[in-house]
Coordinates of C-alpha atoms and ligand atoms in Angstrom, one line a residue:
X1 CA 29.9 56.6 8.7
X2 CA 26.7 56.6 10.8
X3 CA 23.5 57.7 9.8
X4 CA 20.1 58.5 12.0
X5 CA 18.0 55.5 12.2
X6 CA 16.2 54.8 8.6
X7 CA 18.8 57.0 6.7
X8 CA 20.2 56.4 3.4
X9 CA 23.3 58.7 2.2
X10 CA 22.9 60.3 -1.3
X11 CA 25.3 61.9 -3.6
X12 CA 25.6 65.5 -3.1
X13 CA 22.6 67.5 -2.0
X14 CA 19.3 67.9 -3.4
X15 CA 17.2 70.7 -3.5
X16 CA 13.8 69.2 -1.9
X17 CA 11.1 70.7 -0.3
X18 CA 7.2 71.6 -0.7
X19 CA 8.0 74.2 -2.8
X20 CA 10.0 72.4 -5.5
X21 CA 7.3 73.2 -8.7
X22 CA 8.6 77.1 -7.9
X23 CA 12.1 78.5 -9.1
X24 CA 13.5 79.8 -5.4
X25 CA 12.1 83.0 -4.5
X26 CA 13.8 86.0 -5.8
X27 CA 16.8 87.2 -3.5
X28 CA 15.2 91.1 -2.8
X29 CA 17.8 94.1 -3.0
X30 CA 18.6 94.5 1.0
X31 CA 17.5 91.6 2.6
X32 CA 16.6 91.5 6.2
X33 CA 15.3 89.3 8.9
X34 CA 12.4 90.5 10.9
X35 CA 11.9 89.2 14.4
X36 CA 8.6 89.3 15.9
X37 CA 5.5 87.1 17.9
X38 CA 3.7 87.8 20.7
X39 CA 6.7 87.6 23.3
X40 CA 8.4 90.9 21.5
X41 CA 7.3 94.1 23.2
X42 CA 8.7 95.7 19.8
X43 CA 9.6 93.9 16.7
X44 CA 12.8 94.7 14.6
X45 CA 14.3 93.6 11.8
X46 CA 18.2 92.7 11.1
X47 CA 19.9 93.1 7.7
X48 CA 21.1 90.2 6.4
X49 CA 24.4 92.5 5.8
X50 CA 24.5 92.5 9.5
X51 CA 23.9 89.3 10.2
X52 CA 27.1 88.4 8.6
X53 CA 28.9 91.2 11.1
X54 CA 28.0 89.1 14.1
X55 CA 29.7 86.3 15.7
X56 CA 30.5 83.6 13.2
X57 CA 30.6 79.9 13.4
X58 CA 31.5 77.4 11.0
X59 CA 29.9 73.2 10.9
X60 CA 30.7 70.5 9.9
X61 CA 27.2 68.3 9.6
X62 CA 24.7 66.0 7.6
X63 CA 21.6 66.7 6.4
X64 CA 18.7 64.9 7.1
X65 CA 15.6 64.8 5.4
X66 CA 12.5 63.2 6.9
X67 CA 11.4 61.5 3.7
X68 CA 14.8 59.4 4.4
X69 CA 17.6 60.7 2.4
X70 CA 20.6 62.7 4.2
X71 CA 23.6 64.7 2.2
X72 CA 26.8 63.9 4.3
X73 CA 29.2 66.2 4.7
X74 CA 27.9 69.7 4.4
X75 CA 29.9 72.8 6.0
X76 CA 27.6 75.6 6.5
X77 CA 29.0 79.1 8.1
X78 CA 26.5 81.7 9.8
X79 CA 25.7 83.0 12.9
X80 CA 24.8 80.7 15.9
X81 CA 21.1 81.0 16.0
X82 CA 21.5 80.9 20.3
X83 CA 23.9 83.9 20.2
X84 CA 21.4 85.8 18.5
X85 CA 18.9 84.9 20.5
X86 CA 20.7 86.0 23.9
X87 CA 22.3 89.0 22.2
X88 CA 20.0 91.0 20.3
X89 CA 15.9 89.3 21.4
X90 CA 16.2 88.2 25.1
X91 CA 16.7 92.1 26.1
X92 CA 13.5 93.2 24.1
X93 CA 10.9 90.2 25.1
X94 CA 8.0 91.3 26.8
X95 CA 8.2 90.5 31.0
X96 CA 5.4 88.0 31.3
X97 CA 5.1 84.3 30.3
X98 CA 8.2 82.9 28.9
X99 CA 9.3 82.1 25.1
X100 CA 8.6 78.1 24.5
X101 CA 8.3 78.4 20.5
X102 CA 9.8 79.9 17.5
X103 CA 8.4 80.1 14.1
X104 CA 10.9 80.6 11.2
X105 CA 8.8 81.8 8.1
X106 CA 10.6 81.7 4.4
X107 CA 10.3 84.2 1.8
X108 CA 8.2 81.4 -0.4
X109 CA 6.0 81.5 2.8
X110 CA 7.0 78.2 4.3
X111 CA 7.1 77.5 7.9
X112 CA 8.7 75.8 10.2
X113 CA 7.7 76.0 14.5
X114 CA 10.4 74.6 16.6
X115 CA 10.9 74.6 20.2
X116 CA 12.7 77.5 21.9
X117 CA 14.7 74.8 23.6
X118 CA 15.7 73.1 20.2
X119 CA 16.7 75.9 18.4
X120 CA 19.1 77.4 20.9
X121 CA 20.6 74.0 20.2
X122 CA 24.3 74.9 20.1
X123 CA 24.7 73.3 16.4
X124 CA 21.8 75.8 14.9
X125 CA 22.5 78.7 12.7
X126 CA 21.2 81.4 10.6
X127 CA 23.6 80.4 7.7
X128 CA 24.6 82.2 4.6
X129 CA 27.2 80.4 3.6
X130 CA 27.1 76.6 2.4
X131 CA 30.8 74.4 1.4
X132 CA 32.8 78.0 1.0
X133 CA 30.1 79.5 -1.1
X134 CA 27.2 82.2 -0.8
X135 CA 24.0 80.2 -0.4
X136 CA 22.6 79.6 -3.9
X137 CA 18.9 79.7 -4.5
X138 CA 18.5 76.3 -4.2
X139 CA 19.4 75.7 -0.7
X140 CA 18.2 78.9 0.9
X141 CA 19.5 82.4 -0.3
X142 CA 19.8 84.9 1.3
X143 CA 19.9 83.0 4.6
X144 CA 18.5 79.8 6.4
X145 CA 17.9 78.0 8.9
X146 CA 20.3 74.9 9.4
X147 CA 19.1 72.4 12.7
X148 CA 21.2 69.3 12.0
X149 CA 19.5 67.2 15.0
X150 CA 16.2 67.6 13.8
X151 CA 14.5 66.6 10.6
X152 CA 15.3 68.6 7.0
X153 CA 11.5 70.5 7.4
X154 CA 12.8 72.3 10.5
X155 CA 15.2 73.9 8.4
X156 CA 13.6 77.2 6.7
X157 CA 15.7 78.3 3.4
X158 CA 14.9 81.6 2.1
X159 CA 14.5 83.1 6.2
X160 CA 12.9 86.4 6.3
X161 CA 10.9 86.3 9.5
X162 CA 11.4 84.7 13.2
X163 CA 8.3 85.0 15.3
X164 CA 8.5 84.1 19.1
X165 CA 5.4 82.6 21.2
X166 CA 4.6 81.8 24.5
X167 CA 2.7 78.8 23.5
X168 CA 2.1 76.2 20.9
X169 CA 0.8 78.6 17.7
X170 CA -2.0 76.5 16.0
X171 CA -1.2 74.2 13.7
X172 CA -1.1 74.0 10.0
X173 CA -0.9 70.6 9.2
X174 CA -3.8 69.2 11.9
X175 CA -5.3 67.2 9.2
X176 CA -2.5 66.1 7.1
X177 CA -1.7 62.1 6.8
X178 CA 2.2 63.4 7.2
X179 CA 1.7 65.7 10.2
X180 CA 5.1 66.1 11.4
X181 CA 6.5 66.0 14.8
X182 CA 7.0 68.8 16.6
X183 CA 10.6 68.3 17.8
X184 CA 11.7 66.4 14.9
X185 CA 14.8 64.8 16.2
X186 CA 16.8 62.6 14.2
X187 CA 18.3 60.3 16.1
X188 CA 15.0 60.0 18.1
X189 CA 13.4 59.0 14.1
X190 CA 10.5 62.0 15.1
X191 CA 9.4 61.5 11.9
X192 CA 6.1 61.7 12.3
X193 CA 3.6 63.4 15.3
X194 CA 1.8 60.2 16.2
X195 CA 2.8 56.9 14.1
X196 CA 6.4 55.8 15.1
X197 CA 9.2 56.8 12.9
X198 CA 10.1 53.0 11.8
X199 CA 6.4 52.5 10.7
X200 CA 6.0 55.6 7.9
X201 CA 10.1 54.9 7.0
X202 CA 8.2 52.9 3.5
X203 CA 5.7 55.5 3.0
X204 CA 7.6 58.7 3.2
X205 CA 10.4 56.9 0.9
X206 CA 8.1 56.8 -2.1
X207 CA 7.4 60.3 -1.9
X208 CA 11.4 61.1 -2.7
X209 CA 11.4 59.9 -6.7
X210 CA 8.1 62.5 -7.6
X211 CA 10.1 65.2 -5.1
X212 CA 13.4 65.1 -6.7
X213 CA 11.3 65.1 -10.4
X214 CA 9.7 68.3 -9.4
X215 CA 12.6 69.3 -7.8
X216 CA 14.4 69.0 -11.4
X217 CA 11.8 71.3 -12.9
X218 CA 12.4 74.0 -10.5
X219 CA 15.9 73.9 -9.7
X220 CA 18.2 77.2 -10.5
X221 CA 21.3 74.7 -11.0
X222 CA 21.8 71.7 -12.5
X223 CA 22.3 68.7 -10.5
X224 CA 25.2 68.0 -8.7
Ligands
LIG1 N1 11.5 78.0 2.5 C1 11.5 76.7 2.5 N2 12.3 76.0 3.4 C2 12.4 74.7 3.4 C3 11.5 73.9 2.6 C4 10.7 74.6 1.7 O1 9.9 74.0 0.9 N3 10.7 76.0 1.7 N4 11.6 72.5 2.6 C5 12.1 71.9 3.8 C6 12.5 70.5 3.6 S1 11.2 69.4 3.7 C7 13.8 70.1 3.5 S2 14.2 68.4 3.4 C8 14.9 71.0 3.3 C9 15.6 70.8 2.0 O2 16.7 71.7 1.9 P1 17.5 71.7 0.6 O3 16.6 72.1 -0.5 O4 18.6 72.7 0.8 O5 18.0 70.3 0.4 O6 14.4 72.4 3.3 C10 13.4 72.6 4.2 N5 13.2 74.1 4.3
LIG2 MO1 12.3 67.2 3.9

């Protein structure tokens, strides 16, 4: 088996995250997605029921967390994030400047931005399902986000808003000594937006023990 550059494989697959000291956010009654952003002449929103009406797609893929670890092995099912895209936004955007960015926001308010480019990536999906089962609340319920190629933080769990830009929306994390890279790619090791990926490898290591401990505090399962 080969990993990304600076990957270890662990056993099973952790729930991890900046939100880890929270139980995952409650699942609400009828959950949809709302699309919006500047580039939309009219936003919308998609039930999540209807979401799992449209063309399917089953993957096989690893899982690939910037701190280092990757779960191996994963089979997510959802709907292509690109045939969404095409389908039901592209007829709505606004004539004008182009799309270049998404933002996927989370129900605990996390966020992820992500090129438009990337995310119509043909291995990206809105998934809901995760090894045969509904997505639990540790790994995203209702529905998330899944980007294999790119980095574990590109992938929004708990997705209940997709906003699209025509430019670079400010960002959150100027100031922050892990400022993540905007394209995130794995086998690129976009770890991190201006130190090379080799040289924060140590650094972003030590932060998985005091993760996975909070992780353990917050977690709606035990273990696996
Ligand atoms: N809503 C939300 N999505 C999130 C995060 C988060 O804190 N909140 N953490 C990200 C990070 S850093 C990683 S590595 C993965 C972890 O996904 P998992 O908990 O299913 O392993 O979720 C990503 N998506
Ligand atoms: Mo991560």
């Amino acid at each position: 088996m080969t990993l990304p550059p600076g990957q270890r494989a662990v056993d099973g697959f952790p729930r991890f995250g900046t939100h880890l000291q929270h139980p995952p956010p409650p699942v609400p009654a009828d959950p949809v997605i709302e699309f919006g952003g500047a580039s939309l002449a009219e936003p919308f929103s998609l039930s999540v029921a209807d979401l799992a009406k449209l063309t399917r797609r089953e993957l096989a893929a690893d899982f690939h967390c910037v701190a280092g670890w990757s779960a191996t092995g994963l089979r997510w099912e959802g709907a292509p994030f690109g045939a969404l895209y095409h389908q039901r936004v592209a007829p709505l955007l606004a004539c004008g400047a182009p799309v270049t960015h998404v933002v996927f926001v989370g129900l605990d308010g996390f966020r992820s931005t992500v090129l438009l480019q990337d995310a119509l990536a043909d291995d990206v999906l809105v998934a809901d399902r995760l090894d045969g089962l509904p997505l639990d609340g540790d790994h995203g319920a209702p529905v998330r986000l899944v980007s294999p190629r790119q980095y574990g933080f590109i992938s929004t769990k708990h997705l209940c808003r997709v906003e699209f830009h025509t430019s670079a929306p400010p960002l959150t994390d100027r100031w922050s000594p892990i400022a993540s890279h905007p394209r995130a790619r794995v086998w690129q090791e976009e770890r991190h937006r201006r130190l090379p990926g080799r040289v924060v490898r140590p650094a972003y290591r030590a932060l998985i023990g005091p993760i996975r401990a909070l992780s353990a505090r917050g977690s709606r399962t035990p273990p696996r």
